[in-house]
PDB file of C-alpha atoms and ligand atoms in Angstrom:
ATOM      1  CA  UNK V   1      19.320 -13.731  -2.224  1.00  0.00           C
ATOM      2  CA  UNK V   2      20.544 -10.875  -4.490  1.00  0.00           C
ATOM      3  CA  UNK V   3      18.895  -9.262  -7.740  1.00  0.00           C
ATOM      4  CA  UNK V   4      21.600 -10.437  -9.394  1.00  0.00           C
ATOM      5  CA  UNK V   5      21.219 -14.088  -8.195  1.00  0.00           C
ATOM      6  CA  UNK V   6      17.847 -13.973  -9.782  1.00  0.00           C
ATOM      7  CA  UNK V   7      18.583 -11.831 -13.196  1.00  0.00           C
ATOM      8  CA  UNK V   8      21.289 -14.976 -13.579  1.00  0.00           C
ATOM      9  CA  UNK V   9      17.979 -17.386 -13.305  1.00  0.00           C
ATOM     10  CA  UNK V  10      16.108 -15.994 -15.074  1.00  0.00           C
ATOM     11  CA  UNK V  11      19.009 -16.069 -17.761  1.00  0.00           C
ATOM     12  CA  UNK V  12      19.393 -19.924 -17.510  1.00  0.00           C
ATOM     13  CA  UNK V  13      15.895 -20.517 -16.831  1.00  0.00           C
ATOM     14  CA  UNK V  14      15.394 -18.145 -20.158  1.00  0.00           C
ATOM     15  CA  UNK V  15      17.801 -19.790 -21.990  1.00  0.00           C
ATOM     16  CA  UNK V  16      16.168 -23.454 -21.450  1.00  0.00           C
ATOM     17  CA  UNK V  17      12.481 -22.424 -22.125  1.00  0.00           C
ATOM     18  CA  UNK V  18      13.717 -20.485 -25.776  1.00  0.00           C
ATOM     19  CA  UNK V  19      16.520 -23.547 -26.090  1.00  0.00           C
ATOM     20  CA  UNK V  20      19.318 -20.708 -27.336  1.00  0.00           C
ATOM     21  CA  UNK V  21      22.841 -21.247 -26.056  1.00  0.00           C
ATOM     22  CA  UNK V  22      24.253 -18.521 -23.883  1.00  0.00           C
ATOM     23  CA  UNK V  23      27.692 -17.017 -22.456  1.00  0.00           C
ATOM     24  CA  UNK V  24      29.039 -18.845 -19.558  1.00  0.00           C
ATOM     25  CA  UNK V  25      27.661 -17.140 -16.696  1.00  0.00           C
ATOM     26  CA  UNK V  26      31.318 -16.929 -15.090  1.00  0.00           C
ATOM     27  CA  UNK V  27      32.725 -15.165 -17.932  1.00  0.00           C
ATOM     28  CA  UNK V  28      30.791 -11.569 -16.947  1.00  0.00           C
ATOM     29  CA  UNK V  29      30.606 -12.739 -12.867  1.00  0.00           C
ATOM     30  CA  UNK V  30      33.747 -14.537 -11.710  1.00  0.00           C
ATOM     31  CA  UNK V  31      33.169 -13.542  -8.543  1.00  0.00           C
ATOM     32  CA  UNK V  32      30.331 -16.148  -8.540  1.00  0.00           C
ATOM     33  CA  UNK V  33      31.173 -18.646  -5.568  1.00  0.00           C
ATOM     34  CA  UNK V  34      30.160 -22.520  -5.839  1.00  0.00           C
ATOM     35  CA  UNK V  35      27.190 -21.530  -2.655  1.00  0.00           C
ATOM     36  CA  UNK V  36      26.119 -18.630  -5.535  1.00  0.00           C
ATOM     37  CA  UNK V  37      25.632 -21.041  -8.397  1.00  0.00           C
ATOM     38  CA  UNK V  38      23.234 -23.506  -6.083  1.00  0.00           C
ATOM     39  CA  UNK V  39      21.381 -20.439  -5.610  1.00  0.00           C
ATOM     40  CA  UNK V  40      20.993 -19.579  -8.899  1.00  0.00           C
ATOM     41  CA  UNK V  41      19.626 -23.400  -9.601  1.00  0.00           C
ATOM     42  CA  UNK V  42      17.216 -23.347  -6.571  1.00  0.00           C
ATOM     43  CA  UNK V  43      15.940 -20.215  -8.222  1.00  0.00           C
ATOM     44  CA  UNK V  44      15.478 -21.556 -11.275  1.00  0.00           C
ATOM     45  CA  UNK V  45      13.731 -24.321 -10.333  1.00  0.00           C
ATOM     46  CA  UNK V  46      11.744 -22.199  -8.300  1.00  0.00           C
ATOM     47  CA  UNK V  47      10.497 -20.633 -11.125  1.00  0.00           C
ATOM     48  CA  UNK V  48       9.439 -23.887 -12.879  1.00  0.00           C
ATOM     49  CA  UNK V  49       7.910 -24.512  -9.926  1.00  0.00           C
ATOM     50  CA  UNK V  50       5.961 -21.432 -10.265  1.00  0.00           C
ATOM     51  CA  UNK V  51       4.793 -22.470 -13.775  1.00  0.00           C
ATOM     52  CA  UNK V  52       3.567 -25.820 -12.760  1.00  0.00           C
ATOM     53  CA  UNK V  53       6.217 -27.992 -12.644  1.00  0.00           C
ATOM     54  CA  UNK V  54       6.862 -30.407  -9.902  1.00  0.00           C
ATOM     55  CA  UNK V  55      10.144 -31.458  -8.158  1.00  0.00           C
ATOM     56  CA  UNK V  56      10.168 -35.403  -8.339  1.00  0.00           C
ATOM     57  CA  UNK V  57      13.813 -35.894  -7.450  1.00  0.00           C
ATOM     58  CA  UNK V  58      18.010 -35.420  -7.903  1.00  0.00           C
ATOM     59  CA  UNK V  59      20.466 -36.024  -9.995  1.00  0.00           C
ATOM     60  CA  UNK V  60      23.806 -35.967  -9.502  1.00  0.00           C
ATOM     61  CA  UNK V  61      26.579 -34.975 -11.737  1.00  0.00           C
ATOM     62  CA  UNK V  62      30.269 -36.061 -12.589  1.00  0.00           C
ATOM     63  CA  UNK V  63      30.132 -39.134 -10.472  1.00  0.00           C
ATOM     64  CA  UNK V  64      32.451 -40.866 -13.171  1.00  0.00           C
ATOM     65  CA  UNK V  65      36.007 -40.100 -14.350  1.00  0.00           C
ATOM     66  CA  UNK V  66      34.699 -40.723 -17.860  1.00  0.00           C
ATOM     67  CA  UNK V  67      32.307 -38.212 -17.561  1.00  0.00           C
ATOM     68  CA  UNK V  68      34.552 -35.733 -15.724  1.00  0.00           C
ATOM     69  CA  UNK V  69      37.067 -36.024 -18.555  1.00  0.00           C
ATOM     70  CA  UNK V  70      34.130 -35.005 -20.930  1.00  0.00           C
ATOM     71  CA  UNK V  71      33.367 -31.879 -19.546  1.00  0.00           C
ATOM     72  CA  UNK V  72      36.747 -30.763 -17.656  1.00  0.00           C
ATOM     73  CA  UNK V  73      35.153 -30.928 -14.096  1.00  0.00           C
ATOM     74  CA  UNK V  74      36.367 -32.309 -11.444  1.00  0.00           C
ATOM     75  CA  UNK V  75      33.754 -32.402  -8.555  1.00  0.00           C
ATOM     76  CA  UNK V  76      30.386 -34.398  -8.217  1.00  0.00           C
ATOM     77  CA  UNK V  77      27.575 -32.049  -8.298  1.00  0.00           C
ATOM     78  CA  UNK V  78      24.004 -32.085  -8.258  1.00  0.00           C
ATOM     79  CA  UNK V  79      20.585 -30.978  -9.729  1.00  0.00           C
ATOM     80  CA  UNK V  80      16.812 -31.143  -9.468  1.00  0.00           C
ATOM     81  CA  UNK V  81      14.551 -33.534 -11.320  1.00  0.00           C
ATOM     82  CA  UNK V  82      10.649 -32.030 -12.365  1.00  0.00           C
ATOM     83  CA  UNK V  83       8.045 -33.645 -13.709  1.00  0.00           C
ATOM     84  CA  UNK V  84       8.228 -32.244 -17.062  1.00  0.00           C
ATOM     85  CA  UNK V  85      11.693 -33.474 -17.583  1.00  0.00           C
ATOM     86  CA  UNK V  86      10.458 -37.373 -17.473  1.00  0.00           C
ATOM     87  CA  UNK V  87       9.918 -38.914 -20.978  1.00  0.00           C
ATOM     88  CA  UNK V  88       8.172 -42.668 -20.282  1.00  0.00           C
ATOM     89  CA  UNK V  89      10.159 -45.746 -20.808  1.00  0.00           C
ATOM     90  CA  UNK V  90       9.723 -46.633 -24.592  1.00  0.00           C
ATOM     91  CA  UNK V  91       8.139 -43.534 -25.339  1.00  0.00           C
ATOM     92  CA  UNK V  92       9.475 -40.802 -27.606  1.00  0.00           C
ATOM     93  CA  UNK V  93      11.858 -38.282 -26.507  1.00  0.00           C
ATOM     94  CA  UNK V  94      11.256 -35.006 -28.970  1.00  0.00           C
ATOM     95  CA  UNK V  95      14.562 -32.953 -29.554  1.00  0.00           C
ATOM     96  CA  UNK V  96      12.389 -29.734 -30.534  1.00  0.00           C
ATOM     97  CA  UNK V  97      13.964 -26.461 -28.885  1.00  0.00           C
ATOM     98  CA  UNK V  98      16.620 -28.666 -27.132  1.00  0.00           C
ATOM     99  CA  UNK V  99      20.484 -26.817 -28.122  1.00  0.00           C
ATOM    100  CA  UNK V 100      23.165 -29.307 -28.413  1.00  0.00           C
ATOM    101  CA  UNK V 101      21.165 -32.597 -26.576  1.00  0.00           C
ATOM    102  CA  UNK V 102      23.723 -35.894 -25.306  1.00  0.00           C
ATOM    103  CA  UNK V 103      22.503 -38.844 -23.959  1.00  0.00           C
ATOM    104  CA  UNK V 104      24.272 -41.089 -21.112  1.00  0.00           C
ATOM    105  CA  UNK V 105      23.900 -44.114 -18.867  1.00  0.00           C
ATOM    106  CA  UNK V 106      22.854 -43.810 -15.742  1.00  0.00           C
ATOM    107  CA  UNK V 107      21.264 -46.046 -12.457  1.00  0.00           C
ATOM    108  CA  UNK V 108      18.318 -44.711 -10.137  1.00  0.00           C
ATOM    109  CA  UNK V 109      17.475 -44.872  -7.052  1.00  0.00           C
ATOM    110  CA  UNK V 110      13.773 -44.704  -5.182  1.00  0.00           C
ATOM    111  CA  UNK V 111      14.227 -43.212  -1.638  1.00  0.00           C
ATOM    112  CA  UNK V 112      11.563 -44.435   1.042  1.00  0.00           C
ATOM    113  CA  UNK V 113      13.068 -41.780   4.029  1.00  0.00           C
ATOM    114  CA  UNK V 114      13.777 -37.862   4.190  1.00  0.00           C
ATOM    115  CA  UNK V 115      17.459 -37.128   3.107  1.00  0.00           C
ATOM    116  CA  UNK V 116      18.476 -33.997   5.343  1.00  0.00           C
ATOM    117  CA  UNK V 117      21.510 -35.334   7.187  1.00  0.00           C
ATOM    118  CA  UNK V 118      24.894 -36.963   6.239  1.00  0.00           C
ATOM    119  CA  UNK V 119      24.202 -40.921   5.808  1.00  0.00           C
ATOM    120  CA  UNK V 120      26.552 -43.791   5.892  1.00  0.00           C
ATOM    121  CA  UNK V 121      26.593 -45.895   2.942  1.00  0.00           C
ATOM    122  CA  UNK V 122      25.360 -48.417   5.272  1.00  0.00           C
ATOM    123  CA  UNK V 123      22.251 -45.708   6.068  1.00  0.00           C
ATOM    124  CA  UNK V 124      21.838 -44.854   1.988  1.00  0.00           C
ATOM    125  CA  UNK V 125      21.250 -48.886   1.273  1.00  0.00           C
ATOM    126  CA  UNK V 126      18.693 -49.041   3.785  1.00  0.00           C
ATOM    127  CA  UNK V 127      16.000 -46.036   2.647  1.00  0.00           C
ATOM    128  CA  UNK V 128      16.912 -47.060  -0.741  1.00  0.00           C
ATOM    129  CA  UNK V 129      13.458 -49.022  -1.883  1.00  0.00           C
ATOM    130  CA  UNK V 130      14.060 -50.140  -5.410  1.00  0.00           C
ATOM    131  CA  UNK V 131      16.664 -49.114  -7.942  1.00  0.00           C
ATOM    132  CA  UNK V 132      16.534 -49.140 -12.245  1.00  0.00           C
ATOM    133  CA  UNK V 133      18.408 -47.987 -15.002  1.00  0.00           C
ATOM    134  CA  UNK V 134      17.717 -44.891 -16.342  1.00  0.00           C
ATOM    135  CA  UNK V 135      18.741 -42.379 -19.117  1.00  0.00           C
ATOM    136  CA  UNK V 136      19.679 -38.992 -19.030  1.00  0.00           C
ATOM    137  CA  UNK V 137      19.436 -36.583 -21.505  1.00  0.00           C
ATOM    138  CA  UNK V 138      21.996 -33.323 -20.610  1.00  0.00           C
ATOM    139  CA  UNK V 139      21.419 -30.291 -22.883  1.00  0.00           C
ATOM    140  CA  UNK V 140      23.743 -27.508 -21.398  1.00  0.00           C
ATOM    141  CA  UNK V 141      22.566 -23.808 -21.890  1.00  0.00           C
ATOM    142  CA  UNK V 142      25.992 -22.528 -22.321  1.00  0.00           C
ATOM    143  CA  UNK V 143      27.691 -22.528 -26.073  1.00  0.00           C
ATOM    144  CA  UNK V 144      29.582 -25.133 -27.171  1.00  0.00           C
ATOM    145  CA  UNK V 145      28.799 -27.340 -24.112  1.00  0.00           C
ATOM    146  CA  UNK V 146      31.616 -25.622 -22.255  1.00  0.00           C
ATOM    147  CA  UNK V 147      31.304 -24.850 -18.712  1.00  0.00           C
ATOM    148  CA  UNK V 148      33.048 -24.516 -15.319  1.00  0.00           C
ATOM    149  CA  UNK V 149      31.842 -25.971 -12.264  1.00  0.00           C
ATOM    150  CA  UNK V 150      30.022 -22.906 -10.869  1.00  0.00           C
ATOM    151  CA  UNK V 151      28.147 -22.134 -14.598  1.00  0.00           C
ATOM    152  CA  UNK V 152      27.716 -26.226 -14.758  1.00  0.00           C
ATOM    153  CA  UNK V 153      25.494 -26.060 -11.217  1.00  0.00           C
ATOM    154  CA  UNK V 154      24.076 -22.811 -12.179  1.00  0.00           C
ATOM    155  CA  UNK V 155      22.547 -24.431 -15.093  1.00  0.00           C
ATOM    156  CA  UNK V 156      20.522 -26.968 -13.025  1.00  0.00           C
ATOM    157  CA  UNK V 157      23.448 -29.717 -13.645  1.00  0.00           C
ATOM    158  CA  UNK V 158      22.624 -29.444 -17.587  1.00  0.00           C
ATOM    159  CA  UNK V 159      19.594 -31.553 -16.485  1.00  0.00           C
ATOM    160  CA  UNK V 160      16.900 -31.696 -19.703  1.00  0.00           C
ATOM    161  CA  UNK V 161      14.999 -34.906 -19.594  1.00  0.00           C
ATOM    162  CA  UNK V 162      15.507 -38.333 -18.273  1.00  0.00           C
ATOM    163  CA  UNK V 163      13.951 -42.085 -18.722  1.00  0.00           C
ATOM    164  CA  UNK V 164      13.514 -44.828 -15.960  1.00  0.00           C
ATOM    165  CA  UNK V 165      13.119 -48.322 -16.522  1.00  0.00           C
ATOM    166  CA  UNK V 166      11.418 -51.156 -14.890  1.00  0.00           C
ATOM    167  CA  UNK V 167      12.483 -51.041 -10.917  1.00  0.00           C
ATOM    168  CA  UNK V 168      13.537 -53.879  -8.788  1.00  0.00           C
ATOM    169  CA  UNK V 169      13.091 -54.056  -4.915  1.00  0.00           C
ATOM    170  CA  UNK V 170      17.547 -52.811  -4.043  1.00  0.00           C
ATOM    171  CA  UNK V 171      17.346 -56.716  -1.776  1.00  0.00           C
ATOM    172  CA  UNK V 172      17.518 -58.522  -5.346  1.00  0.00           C
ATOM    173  CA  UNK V 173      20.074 -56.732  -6.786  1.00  0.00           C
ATOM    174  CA  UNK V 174      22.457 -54.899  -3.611  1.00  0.00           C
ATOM    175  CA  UNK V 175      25.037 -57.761  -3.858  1.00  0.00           C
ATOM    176  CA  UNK V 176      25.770 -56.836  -7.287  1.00  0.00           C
ATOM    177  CA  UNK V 177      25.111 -53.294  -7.606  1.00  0.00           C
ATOM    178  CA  UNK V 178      28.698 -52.774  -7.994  1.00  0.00           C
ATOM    179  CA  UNK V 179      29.556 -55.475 -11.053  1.00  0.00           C
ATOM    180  CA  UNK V 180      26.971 -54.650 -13.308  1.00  0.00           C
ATOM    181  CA  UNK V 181      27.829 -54.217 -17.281  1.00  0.00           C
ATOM    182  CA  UNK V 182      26.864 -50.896 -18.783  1.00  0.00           C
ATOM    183  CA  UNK V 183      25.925 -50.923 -22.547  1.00  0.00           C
ATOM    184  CA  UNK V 184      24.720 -48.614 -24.242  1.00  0.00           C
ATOM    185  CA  UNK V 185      23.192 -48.841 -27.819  1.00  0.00           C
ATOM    186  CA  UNK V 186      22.447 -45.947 -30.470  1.00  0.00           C
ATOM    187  CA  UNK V 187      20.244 -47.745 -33.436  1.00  0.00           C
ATOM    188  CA  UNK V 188      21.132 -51.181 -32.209  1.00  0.00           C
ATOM    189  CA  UNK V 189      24.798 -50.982 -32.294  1.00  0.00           C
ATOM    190  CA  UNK V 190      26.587 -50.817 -28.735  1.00  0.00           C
ATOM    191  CA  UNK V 191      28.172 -47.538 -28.398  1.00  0.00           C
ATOM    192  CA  UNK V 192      29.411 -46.827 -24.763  1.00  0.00           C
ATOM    193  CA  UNK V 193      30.400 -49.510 -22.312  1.00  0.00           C
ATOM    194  CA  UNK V 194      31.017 -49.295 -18.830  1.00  0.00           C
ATOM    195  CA  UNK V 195      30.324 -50.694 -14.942  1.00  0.00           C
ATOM    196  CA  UNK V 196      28.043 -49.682 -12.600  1.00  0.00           C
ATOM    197  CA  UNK V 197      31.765 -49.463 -10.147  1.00  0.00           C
ATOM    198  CA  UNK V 198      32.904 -46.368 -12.587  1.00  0.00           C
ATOM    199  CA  UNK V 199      29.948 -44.263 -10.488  1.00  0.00           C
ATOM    200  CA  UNK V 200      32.047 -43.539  -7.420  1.00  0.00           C
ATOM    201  CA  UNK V 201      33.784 -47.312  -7.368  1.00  0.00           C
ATOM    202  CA  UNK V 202      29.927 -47.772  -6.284  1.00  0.00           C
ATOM    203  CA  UNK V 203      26.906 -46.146  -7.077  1.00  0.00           C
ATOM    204  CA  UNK V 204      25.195 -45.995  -3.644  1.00  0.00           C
ATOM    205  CA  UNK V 205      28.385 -43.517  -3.174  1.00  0.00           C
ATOM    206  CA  UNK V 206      26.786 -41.128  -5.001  1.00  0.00           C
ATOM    207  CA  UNK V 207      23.545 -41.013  -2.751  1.00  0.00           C
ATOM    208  CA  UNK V 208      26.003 -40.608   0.206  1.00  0.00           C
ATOM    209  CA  UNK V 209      27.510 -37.975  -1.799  1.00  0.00           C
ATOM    210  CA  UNK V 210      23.775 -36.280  -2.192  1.00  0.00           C
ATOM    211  CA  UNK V 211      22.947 -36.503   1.439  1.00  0.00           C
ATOM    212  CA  UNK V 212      26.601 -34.911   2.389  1.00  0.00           C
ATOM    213  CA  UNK V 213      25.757 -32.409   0.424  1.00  0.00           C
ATOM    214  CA  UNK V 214      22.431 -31.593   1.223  1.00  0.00           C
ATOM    215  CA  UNK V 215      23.399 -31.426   4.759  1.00  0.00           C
ATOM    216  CA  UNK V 216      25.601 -28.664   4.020  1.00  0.00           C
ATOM    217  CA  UNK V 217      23.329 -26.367   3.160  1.00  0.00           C
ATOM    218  CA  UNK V 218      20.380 -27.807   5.247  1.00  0.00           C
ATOM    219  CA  UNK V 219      18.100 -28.765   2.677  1.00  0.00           C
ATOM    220  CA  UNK V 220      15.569 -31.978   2.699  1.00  0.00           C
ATOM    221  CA  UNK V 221      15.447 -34.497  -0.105  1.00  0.00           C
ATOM    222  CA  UNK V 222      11.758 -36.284   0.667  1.00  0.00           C
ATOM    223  CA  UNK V 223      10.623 -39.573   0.866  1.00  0.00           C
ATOM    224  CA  UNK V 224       9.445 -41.244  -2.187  1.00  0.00           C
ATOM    225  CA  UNK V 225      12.099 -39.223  -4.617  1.00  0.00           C
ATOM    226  CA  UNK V 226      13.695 -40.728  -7.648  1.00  0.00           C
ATOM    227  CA  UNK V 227      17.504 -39.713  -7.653  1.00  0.00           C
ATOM    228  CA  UNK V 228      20.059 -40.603 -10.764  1.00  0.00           C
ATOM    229  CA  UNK V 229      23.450 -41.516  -9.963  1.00  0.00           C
ATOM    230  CA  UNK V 230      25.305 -39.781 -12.664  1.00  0.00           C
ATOM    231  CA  UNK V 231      26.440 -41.021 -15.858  1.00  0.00           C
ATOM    232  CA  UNK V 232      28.780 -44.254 -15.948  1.00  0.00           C
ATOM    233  CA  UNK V 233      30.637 -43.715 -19.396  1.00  0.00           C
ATOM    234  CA  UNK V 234      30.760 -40.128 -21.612  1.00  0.00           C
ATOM    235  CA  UNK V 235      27.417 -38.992 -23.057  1.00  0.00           C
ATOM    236  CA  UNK V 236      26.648 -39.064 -26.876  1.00  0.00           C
ATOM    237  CA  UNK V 237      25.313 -36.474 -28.835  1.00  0.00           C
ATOM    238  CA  UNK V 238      21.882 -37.492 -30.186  1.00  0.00           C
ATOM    239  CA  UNK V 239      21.867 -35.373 -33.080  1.00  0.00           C
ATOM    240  CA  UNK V 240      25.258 -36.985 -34.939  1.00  0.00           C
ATOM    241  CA  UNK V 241      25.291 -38.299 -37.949  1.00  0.00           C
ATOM    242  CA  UNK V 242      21.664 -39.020 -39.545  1.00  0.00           C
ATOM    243  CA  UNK V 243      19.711 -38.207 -36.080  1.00  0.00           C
ATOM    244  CA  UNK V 244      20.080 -41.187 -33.342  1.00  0.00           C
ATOM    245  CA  UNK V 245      16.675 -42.851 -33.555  1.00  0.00           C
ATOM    246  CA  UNK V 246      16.825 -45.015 -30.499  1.00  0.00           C
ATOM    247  CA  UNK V 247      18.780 -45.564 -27.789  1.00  0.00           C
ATOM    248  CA  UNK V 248      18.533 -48.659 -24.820  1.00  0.00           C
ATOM    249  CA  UNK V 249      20.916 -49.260 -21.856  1.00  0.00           C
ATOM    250  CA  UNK V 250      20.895 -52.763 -20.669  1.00  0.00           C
ATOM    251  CA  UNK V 251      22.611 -54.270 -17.538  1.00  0.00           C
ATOM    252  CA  UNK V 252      21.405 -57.238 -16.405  1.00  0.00           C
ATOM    253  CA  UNK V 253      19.683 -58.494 -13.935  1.00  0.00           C
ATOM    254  CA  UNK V 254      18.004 -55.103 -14.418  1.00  0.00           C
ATOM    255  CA  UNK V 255      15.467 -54.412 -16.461  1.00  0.00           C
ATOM    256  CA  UNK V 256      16.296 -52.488 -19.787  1.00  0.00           C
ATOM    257  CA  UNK V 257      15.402 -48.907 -20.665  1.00  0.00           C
ATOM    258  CA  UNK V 258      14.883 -47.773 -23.921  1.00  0.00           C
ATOM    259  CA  UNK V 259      13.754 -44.113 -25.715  1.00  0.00           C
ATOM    260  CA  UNK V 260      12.775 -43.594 -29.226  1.00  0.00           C
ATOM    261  CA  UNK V 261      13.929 -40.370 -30.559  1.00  0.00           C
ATOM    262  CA  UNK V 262      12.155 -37.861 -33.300  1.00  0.00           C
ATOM    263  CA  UNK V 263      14.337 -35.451 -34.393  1.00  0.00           C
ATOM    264  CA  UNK V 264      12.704 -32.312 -33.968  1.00  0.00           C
ATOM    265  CA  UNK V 265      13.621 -28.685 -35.112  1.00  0.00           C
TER     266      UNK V 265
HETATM  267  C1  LIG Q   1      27.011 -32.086 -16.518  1.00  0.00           C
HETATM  268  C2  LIG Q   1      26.066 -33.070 -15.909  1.00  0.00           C
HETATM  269  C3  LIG Q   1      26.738 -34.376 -15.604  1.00  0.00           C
HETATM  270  C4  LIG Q   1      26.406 -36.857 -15.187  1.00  0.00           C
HETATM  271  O1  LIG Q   1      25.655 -37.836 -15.191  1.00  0.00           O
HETATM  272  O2  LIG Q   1      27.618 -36.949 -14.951  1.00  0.00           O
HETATM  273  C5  LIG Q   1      25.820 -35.532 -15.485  1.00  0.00           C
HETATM  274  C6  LIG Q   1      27.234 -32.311 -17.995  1.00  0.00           C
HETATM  275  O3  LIG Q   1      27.875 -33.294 -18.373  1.00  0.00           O
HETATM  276  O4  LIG Q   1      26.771 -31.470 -18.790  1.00  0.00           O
HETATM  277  O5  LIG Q   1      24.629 -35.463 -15.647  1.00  0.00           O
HETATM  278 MG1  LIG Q   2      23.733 -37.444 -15.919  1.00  0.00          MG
END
């Protein structure tokens, strides 16, 4: 990998740690290539890595048209989970040093098999253990929330912090995963709606996405990881308004998730 690959981590990596908005990186190196910008993410991952962090698992990205539409990219992506992102499920997510943070609704997966090869989505169901809601909190490093695709995966998929719910065992819920209601509520009121078919017309799509992807560039997704299968509706900016104070996603028959919010500085 090239000094420049790394300078460019260190400036996202920078950017998140001092939560200041920078340039898209694109703007000074076009001549970044989508293979470049993964780089630049496994680098600066690396580096939380080297600080203590711990890679627990995946997200992916832009699964949903809504979400696509949001941002202006077209293409699922994806980006790495740590330890320090994870805020427990009722516990309180503090916006201190976080830019411009959004919220969205998301599903997760628990993986009980390596992921290094291209799986069917017959393959995906069956090393996926248990699955949840979840909540994702996206806090892009680049001004104004504006990106392209190759700053976007750069930027570790705008990936800040993220809540799972209560699991269930994927047999009790498979035959459904598709038809589930989305609803999301800011301070009790319901605020984005959606269905669990608006992630890839179904969300085990977007684990067959992951593994396609990891295959192409030969990297392992172990056993045992949690992976979030994108947003199912737009995200909503947390600091609107008065300050969101709470925020819960419920789709039956899984169990809700919920985040308190403090406001922070
Ligand atoms: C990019 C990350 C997208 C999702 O669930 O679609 C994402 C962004 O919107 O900043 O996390
Ligand atoms: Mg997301």
């Amino acid at each position: 990998m090239t000094d420049l690959l790394h300078a460019l981590a260190a400036t996202v990596d920078d950017a998140a740690r001092d939560g200041r908005a920078i340039p898209q990186l694109s703007l000074a190196h076009p001549a970044l290539s989508l293979p470049d910008a993964y780089a630049i993410q496994r680098a600066s991952v690396a580096r939380r890595v080297q600080r203590g962090e711990r890679v627990i698992g995946m997200k992916m990205g832009l699964t949903s048209h809504a979400k696509m539409q949001q941002v202006g990219v077209h293409e699922p992506i994806f980006g790495h989970l740590t330890d320090a992102m994870l805020v427990p499920h009722q516990g309180t997510l503090d916006l201190t040093g976080l830019i411009h943070p959004r919220i969205e609704p998301e599903l997760y997966f628990i993986t009980d098999a390596d992921i290094a090869a291209a799986l069917t989505f017959e393959a995906a169901s069956a090393l996926i253990s248990h699955v949840g809601l979840a909540l994702e909190i996206i806090d892009s490093r680049y001004e104004n929330f504006k990106f392209s695709l190759n700053d976007v995966v750069a930027d570790n998929a705008s990936s800040c912090r993220f809540v799972v719910g209560p699991k269930l065992p994927l047999s009790e819920v498979r035959e459904r995963l598709d038809a589930l209601d989305m609803v999301m509520s800011l301070d009790g009121s319901p605020r984005q709606h959606g269905s669990s078919a608006d992630i890839l017309d179904h969300p085990i799509h977007s684990l067959v996405a992951l593994s396609q992807m990891l295959a192409a560039t030969g990297h392992t997704l172990p056993a045992g990881s949690i992976v979030l299968a994108g947003a199912a509706t737009a995200a909503e900016p947390l600091r609107q308004g008065e300050g969101v104070r709470a925020v819960q996603l419920d789709a039956a028959p899984l169990p809700c998730v919920s985040v308190n919010v403090l406001a922070g500085t």
